[in-house]
Amino acid sequence: MTTPTPMKHTLSQQGSGRTPSQTQHGAAATPPVSTPFSMAHAALSPHGSRLSPQAVKKSPAISAAALLNHPTSTSAVSFDSPSAAAAFSNLQLSDLDFKSLGGLAGLQVGRNTEDEKAKRLDEVISILSQNRGYVSEAGLERLAQKLELDCMWDEHMAGESKRTLIIAGSALELLIGFTDNIVQSLTLAFPESSESVNKHAEDAGKILLENLKLQPGQSPLTKQLDKFSVNFERLAILDKLSIASVLNLYEAIAGVFDSLSRLHQWELQKVREDASLAGRTDEYLRNIVLCNRSGTPAMNARGKVGMRIDYWKNKHLQPPLNPQLAAHAEKHEKIWGILVGCAPINRNLDVNVHPVRVSHHWISENVELPHIPGDLQTSPMVHWLEPEDTIVPPDPEKAGDSLLGPRLPSVTFSATFDPPIHISFGLWEQLRSMGIGIPAMDVSKSFDNLVFPIAPGGYYDPTEPREIHHTKDITYQLPGSPAWLSRKHANSLYIYKPVYGKTLTEASFSHPQHLIAMLPYLRQYAFLSTLLENSFKEDMGPKRTPPQTTIHPDSFSTKTSTNRDEFNRFMSLSPTLVKSPSDEAPTPMDISTSMSIDASSQPNHSGTVPMSIDGASQHIFPSQAAHSQPTSHLSNNNNQNQQVPLTSGGPNNHSALTHTFTSGPDPEAIKIDINLTMVHAPRLQIAFPFRASETAIVVLEIRENGQVHVESQNVLDERNSVAPNGRERRVEDLGKMLETVEDIGKWVEFVRTRWA
């Protein structure tokens, strides 16, 4: 006689959360126990929750939640265990948040929606797309297909390992020769364009080939497409936005370049004819045009394909004196520029931006505007022109567009800032009012946080004062000595008033004149960023710095020299480059002499110097420059007259240490305090030890084109107003010195060693 076996439950009974109606041998099944962890497992299961509606209705946890007015989700959570229900009923859900749950915060109850899946997929694709791939036959073919360009292979004779990849667009043709999967040659051409475009094709092809060829020490397995992809995409965008035989954007860019090149040559001629700049080297004069006029246009330069306008150059008033230094400066010293291209019109952003126009006549052939009799304007002015609109046929991809007839292009000129530049909120809005296509600014970050970012996880409140401290070595020379000395400076930057800013990366414009009108303001902030970085950041990369030399008392020279000799010696690149004494007096460039130096800015009997900055009167004590040891951190400070201690704390501690920045303090360092304000223009108040018991306080304003205007000072008085050579020193010389050295520390040492 066989022993009966229990009957299996039907599918509807399995996992239903209730006891079957029929059991074997009269034994009742024990109901399953639900806990928060079992429910989380059920939520994450691909089959979802297996609770029946009856179990949900009978769950004591749900009843307790209803009594406590706790909201429950549509997919209810039940606890059949009395202990779990009791614990849940005592839990105050209002006290819970994702932070307190820790790792459970990432768990999502229920299945992911299609929108969430698509969002996660886009994030993965964005991460993967940052890697452009490797230089190979397959890699370049995939890149061409991604850019929606046609490509085909040209096979060579049988037995040879050579192949040619042909990439073509509506106005672009690129031939890349391979041998054993290694790039050997590249040819770029624009068959549908005029000579004004094709004359630049060879230089652009050289840059693209340089991006693909193996450099010494590189392997074919690791050579990446990053640089080539960026350059080639700029060409592909112009090709994609062009319309065959109607709109050639390569011609549009070439027309802007030709017009600005005529302007550049005209300005260079005017500078060479300037009597005040007689005797200057040609490199110096070119730098004047680059940094004080309309910039320097270039095509396929500095490793970038396409047109650019260089508008600022570090150390532009210190041109290299020999080819070796010139090659070093070209490779390592920073040049600020704007890459000119085209982009689709953003109807929400480019409201005041005119569509692109193809023309070589943005400026008259003579460049200069003819003088009108009786006009009070005596200086020459640029004669800008307004080309006619470029008309294109209707867009076949837009329904109903054919009924409207010919139209303006849906493309505009674009500017990409290389490198991106940090500007203030006021300048951002001013650029928008000038017709530059940039979005409305959000005031989420301050200017100082853009230049000196807070470390991830650090506390940051843009409305609170901030201090930045940095210790660095400064090399200098004493008057009459060829030897180099080194001295430590403890620099402290104080930002008491919040100054909001934003990084300018891209913009659109209608006319090249808009670009030229921007340049003076861009130089203003490029120079400010250079000053702050040179004074509060570690030196990155090789610099034009002299070797340090030990000095002895008997090495001093009693030879008399002029101010120019002393300044040239101070700025010399090495002791062998010190110039011989000369009677020539320095001739600073044109700087406004309309300065109002209040008599109240001189030290009074109480030992304080009353200063007025942006309408706020302050009393700065001479001991302020040495009020504390320099600290190695970036901090927020609620008290303007107290030093923030190095403490630890969380977000609620507003005086907590937020970011380690430099090495520790040095008690022997010269203490330099700098106060930054930016109400109407960037303004620096600099305090440093000057004479034995005196503190120098100089207020400088950074104006357009990087011009430094001295607002007030207590350095120059009757005791040192006349130089040893008899020349009268001027207040403007302080600003000119800072423009030349581009470093607050070097500027301080020059003033301390020459004017004290």
Short mmCIF file of C-alpha atoms in Angstrom, two decimals, residues 124-497:
data_model
loop_
_atom_site.label_atom_id
_atom_site.label_comp_id
_atom_site.label_asym_id
_atom_site.label_seq_id
_atom_site.Cartn_x
_atom_site.Cartn_y
_atom_site.Cartn_z
CA VAL A 124 26.21 55.64 -19.70
CA ILE A 125 26.41 56.77 -23.33
CA SER A 126 27.71 60.19 -22.21
CA ILE A 127 30.48 58.55 -20.19
CA LEU A 128 31.45 56.20 -22.99
CA SER A 129 31.37 58.96 -25.62
CA GLN A 130 34.14 60.84 -23.82
CA ASN A 131 36.55 58.26 -25.20
CA ARG A 132 36.86 59.07 -28.90
CA GLY A 133 38.53 55.77 -29.71
CA TYR A 134 41.94 54.89 -31.10
CA VAL A 135 43.73 55.72 -34.33
CA SER A 136 43.01 52.81 -36.65
CA GLU A 137 41.17 52.05 -39.86
CA ALA A 138 38.04 51.02 -37.99
CA GLY A 139 38.28 53.91 -35.54
CA LEU A 140 38.44 56.59 -38.24
CA GLU A 141 35.65 54.96 -40.20
CA ARG A 142 33.40 54.93 -37.13
CA LEU A 143 34.21 58.59 -36.46
CA ALA A 144 33.26 59.57 -40.02
CA GLN A 145 29.98 57.68 -39.77
CA LYS A 146 29.24 59.31 -36.43
CA LEU A 147 29.71 62.74 -38.03
CA GLU A 148 27.29 61.69 -40.81
CA LEU A 149 29.92 61.88 -43.54
CA ASP A 150 30.26 59.48 -46.46
CA CYS A 151 33.30 57.20 -46.44
CA MET A 152 34.71 54.47 -48.68
CA TRP A 153 37.95 52.51 -49.04
CA ASP A 154 40.29 52.64 -51.98
CA GLU A 155 42.19 49.37 -52.20
CA HIS A 156 45.68 49.35 -53.67
CA MET A 157 47.38 46.68 -55.73
CA ALA A 158 47.09 43.08 -54.60
CA GLY A 159 49.76 42.07 -52.13
CA GLU A 160 50.25 45.58 -50.76
CA SER A 161 49.19 46.50 -47.24
CA LYS A 162 48.19 50.05 -48.22
CA ARG A 163 44.65 51.41 -48.10
CA THR A 164 43.15 54.87 -48.44
CA LEU A 165 40.08 56.02 -46.53
CA ILE A 166 38.07 58.62 -48.48
CA ILE A 167 35.78 60.82 -46.37
CA ALA A 168 33.49 63.24 -48.20
CA GLY A 169 30.78 65.74 -47.37
CA SER A 170 28.90 68.42 -49.25
CA ALA A 171 31.99 70.68 -49.47
CA LEU A 172 34.73 68.61 -47.80
CA GLU A 173 37.07 65.89 -49.00
CA LEU A 174 39.62 64.07 -46.81
CA LEU A 175 41.96 61.26 -47.91
CA ILE A 176 43.83 59.29 -45.22
CA GLY A 177 46.50 56.81 -46.30
CA PHE A 178 47.19 53.71 -44.17
CA THR A 179 50.02 51.22 -44.21
CA ASP A 180 49.59 48.23 -41.91
CA ASN A 181 46.83 50.09 -40.03
CA ILE A 182 49.13 53.07 -39.35
CA VAL A 183 48.41 56.53 -40.81
CA GLN A 184 51.08 57.63 -43.27
CA SER A 185 49.51 60.51 -45.25
CA LEU A 186 46.56 62.89 -45.23
CA THR A 187 45.16 65.26 -47.84
CA LEU A 188 42.42 67.84 -47.20
CA ALA A 189 40.56 69.72 -49.93
CA PHE A 190 37.43 71.81 -50.40
CA PRO A 191 36.37 71.15 -54.01
CA GLU A 192 33.35 73.47 -53.98
CA SER A 193 35.16 76.44 -52.36
CA SER A 194 37.14 79.33 -53.78
CA GLU A 195 40.85 80.02 -53.45
CA SER A 196 40.26 82.04 -50.27
CA VAL A 197 39.35 78.75 -48.58
CA ASN A 198 41.65 76.28 -50.34
CA LYS A 199 44.77 78.35 -49.61
CA HIS A 200 44.37 77.31 -45.96
CA ALA A 201 43.70 73.61 -46.69
CA GLU A 202 47.36 72.55 -46.64
CA ASP A 203 48.01 74.02 -43.16
CA ALA A 204 44.82 72.45 -41.82
CA GLY A 205 45.85 69.09 -43.29
CA LYS A 206 49.23 69.28 -41.55
CA ILE A 207 47.54 69.75 -38.17
CA LEU A 208 45.19 66.81 -38.79
CA LEU A 209 48.08 64.59 -39.90
CA GLU A 210 50.06 65.59 -36.81
CA ASN A 211 47.10 64.49 -34.67
CA LEU A 212 47.10 61.03 -36.31
CA LYS A 213 50.79 60.24 -36.78
CA LEU A 214 52.69 58.30 -34.16
CA GLN A 215 55.00 60.47 -32.09
CA PRO A 216 58.26 59.17 -30.58
CA GLY A 217 57.45 56.80 -27.76
CA GLN A 218 53.83 56.21 -28.83
CA SER A 219 52.36 52.82 -29.68
CA PRO A 220 49.75 52.07 -32.37
CA LEU A 221 47.76 50.28 -29.69
CA THR A 222 47.40 53.37 -27.48
CA LYS A 223 47.29 56.29 -29.96
CA GLN A 224 43.95 58.01 -29.35
CA LEU A 225 41.71 60.09 -31.61
CA ASP A 226 41.01 62.86 -29.09
CA LYS A 227 42.87 65.76 -30.73
CA PHE A 228 41.99 64.72 -34.27
CA SER A 229 38.33 64.28 -33.36
CA VAL A 230 38.04 67.80 -31.90
CA ASN A 231 39.65 69.41 -34.96
CA PHE A 232 37.83 67.32 -37.52
CA GLU A 233 34.47 67.88 -35.85
CA ARG A 234 34.91 71.64 -36.32
CA LEU A 235 35.24 71.07 -40.07
CA ALA A 236 32.41 68.53 -40.14
CA ILE A 237 29.97 70.93 -38.41
CA LEU A 238 30.59 73.57 -41.08
CA ASP A 239 30.06 70.95 -43.79
CA LYS A 240 26.84 69.65 -42.23
CA LEU A 241 25.32 73.14 -41.85
CA SER A 242 26.29 74.19 -45.38
CA ILE A 243 23.83 73.96 -48.28
CA ALA A 244 25.30 72.84 -51.57
CA SER A 245 25.84 75.69 -54.08
CA VAL A 246 23.89 78.09 -51.85
CA LEU A 247 25.48 78.39 -48.40
CA ASN A 248 29.18 77.60 -48.02
CA LEU A 249 30.18 78.20 -44.40
CA TYR A 250 33.86 77.70 -45.19
CA GLU A 251 33.54 80.78 -47.39
CA ALA A 252 31.76 82.63 -44.56
CA ILE A 253 34.62 81.98 -42.11
CA ALA A 254 37.24 82.87 -44.73
CA GLY A 255 35.43 86.17 -45.40
CA VAL A 256 35.57 87.12 -41.70
CA PHE A 257 39.26 86.21 -41.59
CA ASP A 258 40.14 88.30 -44.65
CA SER A 259 38.32 91.35 -43.26
CA LEU A 260 39.95 91.14 -39.82
CA SER A 261 43.35 90.53 -41.42
CA ARG A 262 43.06 93.86 -43.23
CA LEU A 263 42.18 95.51 -39.94
CA HIS A 264 45.18 93.88 -38.24
CA GLN A 265 47.63 95.07 -40.87
CA TRP A 266 46.22 98.61 -40.70
CA GLU A 267 46.57 98.72 -36.90
CA LEU A 268 50.09 97.32 -37.05
CA GLN A 269 51.07 100.05 -39.48
CA LYS A 270 49.61 102.73 -37.18
CA VAL A 271 51.57 101.36 -34.21
CA ARG A 272 54.81 101.35 -36.18
CA GLU A 273 54.21 105.00 -37.06
CA ASP A 274 53.69 105.95 -33.40
CA ALA A 275 56.61 108.15 -32.33
CA SER A 276 56.23 107.20 -28.64
CA LEU A 277 57.00 103.57 -29.53
CA ALA A 278 60.07 104.31 -31.64
CA GLY A 279 62.94 101.92 -30.99
CA ARG A 280 60.73 99.05 -29.86
CA THR A 281 61.22 95.64 -31.42
CA ASP A 282 58.74 94.34 -33.96
CA GLU A 283 57.70 91.60 -31.53
CA TYR A 284 56.86 94.23 -28.93
CA LEU A 285 54.74 96.18 -31.42
CA ARG A 286 52.89 93.05 -32.49
CA ASN A 287 52.11 92.34 -28.86
CA ILE A 288 50.72 95.85 -28.50
CA VAL A 289 48.28 95.19 -31.36
CA LEU A 290 47.40 91.79 -29.94
CA CYS A 291 46.70 93.01 -26.39
CA ASN A 292 45.57 96.62 -26.90
CA ARG A 293 43.95 96.84 -30.31
CA SER A 294 41.77 94.42 -32.28
CA GLY A 295 43.76 91.27 -31.58
CA THR A 296 45.59 89.02 -34.03
CA PRO A 297 43.54 86.84 -36.40
CA ALA A 298 45.05 83.52 -37.43
CA MET A 299 44.00 80.49 -39.45
CA ASN A 300 45.02 76.94 -38.47
CA ALA A 301 47.34 78.00 -35.65
CA ARG A 302 48.34 76.66 -32.21
CA GLY A 303 47.26 73.12 -33.05
CA LYS A 304 43.65 74.14 -33.76
CA VAL A 305 41.99 73.83 -37.17
CA GLY A 306 40.00 76.86 -38.31
CA MET A 307 39.99 80.56 -37.53
CA ARG A 308 40.93 82.13 -34.21
CA ILE A 309 41.51 85.61 -32.81
CA ASP A 310 44.23 85.94 -30.18
CA TYR A 311 43.48 88.81 -27.81
CA TRP A 312 45.76 88.39 -24.77
CA LYS A 313 49.23 87.02 -24.14
CA ASN A 314 50.97 86.54 -20.84
CA LYS A 315 54.16 88.60 -20.48
CA HIS A 316 53.32 90.53 -23.63
CA LEU A 317 55.38 93.51 -22.36
CA GLN A 318 58.40 91.24 -21.92
CA PRO A 319 59.11 89.90 -25.42
CA PRO A 320 61.80 87.19 -25.62
CA LEU A 321 65.28 88.47 -26.39
CA ASN A 322 66.58 85.45 -28.33
CA PRO A 323 65.20 82.59 -30.45
CA GLN A 324 65.57 80.04 -27.65
CA LEU A 325 63.41 82.06 -25.30
CA ALA A 326 60.98 82.78 -28.13
CA ALA A 327 60.53 79.05 -28.75
CA HIS A 328 60.06 78.48 -25.02
CA ALA A 329 57.46 81.25 -24.79
CA GLU A 330 55.57 79.94 -27.83
CA LYS A 331 55.32 76.48 -26.27
CA HIS A 332 54.68 77.23 -22.60
CA GLU A 333 53.29 80.73 -22.10
CA LYS A 334 49.54 81.18 -22.16
CA ILE A 335 47.73 82.88 -25.04
CA TRP A 336 44.03 83.71 -24.83
CA GLY A 337 41.97 83.44 -28.00
CA ILE A 338 38.54 82.96 -29.57
CA LEU A 339 37.78 80.16 -32.04
CA VAL A 340 35.37 81.36 -34.73
CA GLY A 341 32.90 78.91 -36.25
CA CYS A 342 29.21 78.39 -36.98
CA ALA A 343 26.37 76.76 -35.09
CA PRO A 344 22.62 76.26 -35.50
CA ILE A 345 20.52 79.18 -34.31
CA ASN A 346 19.01 78.74 -30.86
CA ARG A 347 15.65 80.51 -31.15
CA ASN A 348 15.39 80.87 -27.37
CA LEU A 349 18.91 82.22 -26.97
CA ASP A 350 19.84 84.05 -30.18
CA VAL A 351 16.92 86.47 -30.23
CA ASN A 352 19.08 89.48 -31.14
CA VAL A 353 21.61 87.56 -33.23
CA HIS A 354 21.40 87.88 -37.02
CA PRO A 355 21.84 84.73 -39.15
CA VAL A 356 25.16 84.08 -40.83
CA ARG A 357 26.13 86.05 -43.92
CA VAL A 358 28.71 85.05 -46.52
CA SER A 359 30.85 88.07 -47.41
CA HIS A 360 34.46 89.25 -47.67
CA HIS A 361 33.46 92.87 -47.09
CA TRP A 362 32.77 93.26 -43.39
CA ILE A 363 35.15 96.20 -43.45
CA SER A 364 36.03 98.65 -46.20
CA GLU A 365 39.11 98.15 -48.35
CA ASN A 366 40.74 101.26 -46.85
CA VAL A 367 39.74 100.16 -43.33
CA GLU A 368 39.75 103.75 -42.06
CA LEU A 369 36.56 105.80 -42.02
CA PRO A 370 36.96 108.99 -44.09
CA HIS A 371 37.19 112.11 -41.96
CA ILE A 372 34.14 114.36 -42.07
CA PRO A 373 34.89 118.12 -41.97
CA GLY A 374 33.77 119.60 -38.68
CA ASP A 375 33.77 116.26 -36.90
CA LEU A 376 35.24 116.51 -33.40
CA GLN A 377 36.61 112.98 -33.67
CA THR A 378 40.29 113.38 -34.61
CA SER A 379 41.59 109.83 -34.12
CA PRO A 380 41.10 107.39 -37.01
CA MET A 381 38.04 105.17 -36.86
CA VAL A 382 37.35 101.77 -38.43
CA HIS A 383 34.89 101.77 -41.32
CA TRP A 384 32.66 98.75 -40.67
CA LEU A 385 30.23 97.60 -43.36
CA GLU A 386 26.93 95.71 -43.28
CA PRO A 387 26.91 92.97 -45.94
CA GLU A 388 23.70 91.90 -47.61
CA ASP A 389 21.74 88.97 -46.23
CA THR A 390 22.44 85.50 -47.55
CA ILE A 391 19.24 83.87 -48.82
CA VAL A 392 18.73 80.10 -48.94
CA PRO A 393 15.89 77.95 -50.36
CA PRO A 394 13.13 76.53 -48.13
CA ASP A 395 14.01 73.66 -45.84
CA PRO A 396 12.55 70.46 -47.35
CA GLU A 397 12.54 68.74 -43.95
CA LYS A 398 10.08 71.26 -42.48
CA ALA A 399 6.46 70.85 -43.49
CA GLY A 400 4.95 74.01 -44.90
CA ASP A 401 8.29 75.78 -45.24
CA SER A 402 8.12 75.54 -49.02
CA LEU A 403 5.08 77.80 -48.99
CA LEU A 404 7.08 80.63 -47.41
CA GLY A 405 9.65 80.80 -50.17
CA PRO A 406 13.33 81.73 -49.72
CA ARG A 407 14.50 82.33 -46.17
CA LEU A 408 17.46 83.34 -44.03
CA PRO A 409 19.83 80.55 -42.91
CA SER A 410 19.14 78.84 -39.60
CA VAL A 411 22.83 79.25 -38.77
CA THR A 412 24.78 81.89 -36.89
CA PHE A 413 28.42 82.69 -36.19
CA SER A 414 29.75 81.13 -33.00
CA ALA A 415 32.68 81.96 -30.73
CA THR A 416 34.42 79.40 -28.53
CA PHE A 417 36.70 80.91 -25.89
CA ASP A 418 40.10 79.23 -25.67
CA PRO A 419 40.66 79.05 -22.76
CA PRO A 420 37.28 79.71 -21.12
CA ILE A 421 37.34 82.96 -19.15
CA HIS A 422 35.77 83.83 -15.79
CA ILE A 423 33.86 87.11 -15.79
CA SER A 424 31.60 88.94 -13.35
CA PHE A 425 27.81 89.09 -13.37
CA GLY A 426 27.89 92.74 -14.49
CA LEU A 427 30.03 92.04 -17.54
CA TRP A 428 27.90 89.01 -18.43
CA GLU A 429 24.78 91.17 -18.60
CA GLN A 430 26.68 93.88 -20.48
CA LEU A 431 27.68 91.40 -23.18
CA ARG A 432 24.05 90.35 -23.56
CA SER A 433 23.05 93.98 -24.03
CA MET A 434 25.70 94.29 -26.76
CA GLY A 435 23.92 91.63 -28.84
CA ILE A 436 26.11 88.67 -27.88
CA GLY A 437 24.15 85.43 -27.76
CA ILE A 438 24.71 83.98 -24.28
CA PRO A 439 22.12 82.56 -21.86
CA ALA A 440 20.77 84.41 -18.86
CA MET A 441 23.15 84.09 -15.94
CA ASP A 442 22.36 82.17 -12.80
CA VAL A 443 24.02 83.48 -9.64
CA SER A 444 25.00 80.12 -8.19
CA LYS A 445 28.76 80.69 -7.99
CA SER A 446 31.02 83.53 -6.98
CA PHE A 447 33.93 84.78 -9.05
CA ASP A 448 36.54 83.69 -6.49
CA ASN A 449 35.14 80.15 -6.48
CA LEU A 450 35.61 80.00 -10.26
CA VAL A 451 39.26 81.03 -10.01
CA PHE A 452 39.95 79.09 -6.79
CA PRO A 453 37.43 76.21 -6.65
CA ILE A 454 36.44 74.71 -3.32
CA ALA A 455 37.43 71.06 -2.93
CA PRO A 456 34.61 68.54 -3.49
CA GLY A 457 32.69 68.09 -0.28
CA GLY A 458 33.95 71.33 1.24
CA TYR A 459 31.59 73.89 2.71
CA TYR A 460 30.80 76.78 0.40
CA ASP A 461 28.51 79.77 0.80
CA PRO A 462 29.01 82.52 -1.81
CA THR A 463 27.39 85.12 0.46
CA GLU A 464 30.02 84.78 3.18
CA PRO A 465 33.49 86.38 3.28
CA ARG A 466 36.38 84.22 2.18
CA GLU A 467 40.14 84.13 2.75
CA ILE A 468 42.76 82.52 0.52
CA HIS A 469 46.34 82.08 1.72
CA HIS A 470 49.42 81.05 -0.20
CA THR A 471 53.16 81.06 0.45
CA LYS A 472 55.63 81.21 -2.45
CA ASP A 473 59.23 82.16 -3.25
CA ILE A 474 59.98 85.32 -5.21
CA THR A 475 63.28 85.89 -7.03
CA TYR A 476 64.56 89.45 -7.32
CA GLN A 477 67.69 91.59 -7.67
CA LEU A 478 68.98 94.42 -5.54
CA PRO A 479 69.87 97.70 -7.29
CA GLY A 480 73.30 97.53 -8.87
CA SER A 481 73.76 93.82 -8.22
CA PRO A 482 73.79 91.06 -10.85
CA ALA A 483 73.06 88.38 -8.25
CA TRP A 484 69.62 86.89 -7.72
CA LEU A 485 67.99 86.56 -4.33
CA SER A 486 64.94 84.63 -3.17
CA ARG A 487 62.42 85.75 -0.57
CA LYS A 488 59.27 84.08 0.74
CA HIS A 489 55.96 85.90 0.50
CA ALA A 490 52.87 84.99 2.53
CA ASN A 491 50.02 86.22 0.34
CA SER A 492 46.50 86.57 1.76
CA LEU A 493 43.47 87.34 -0.40
CA TYR A 494 40.29 88.65 1.24
CA ILE A 495 36.90 88.76 -0.43
CA TYR A 496 34.48 90.47 1.94
CA LYS A 497 31.64 91.20 -0.49
#
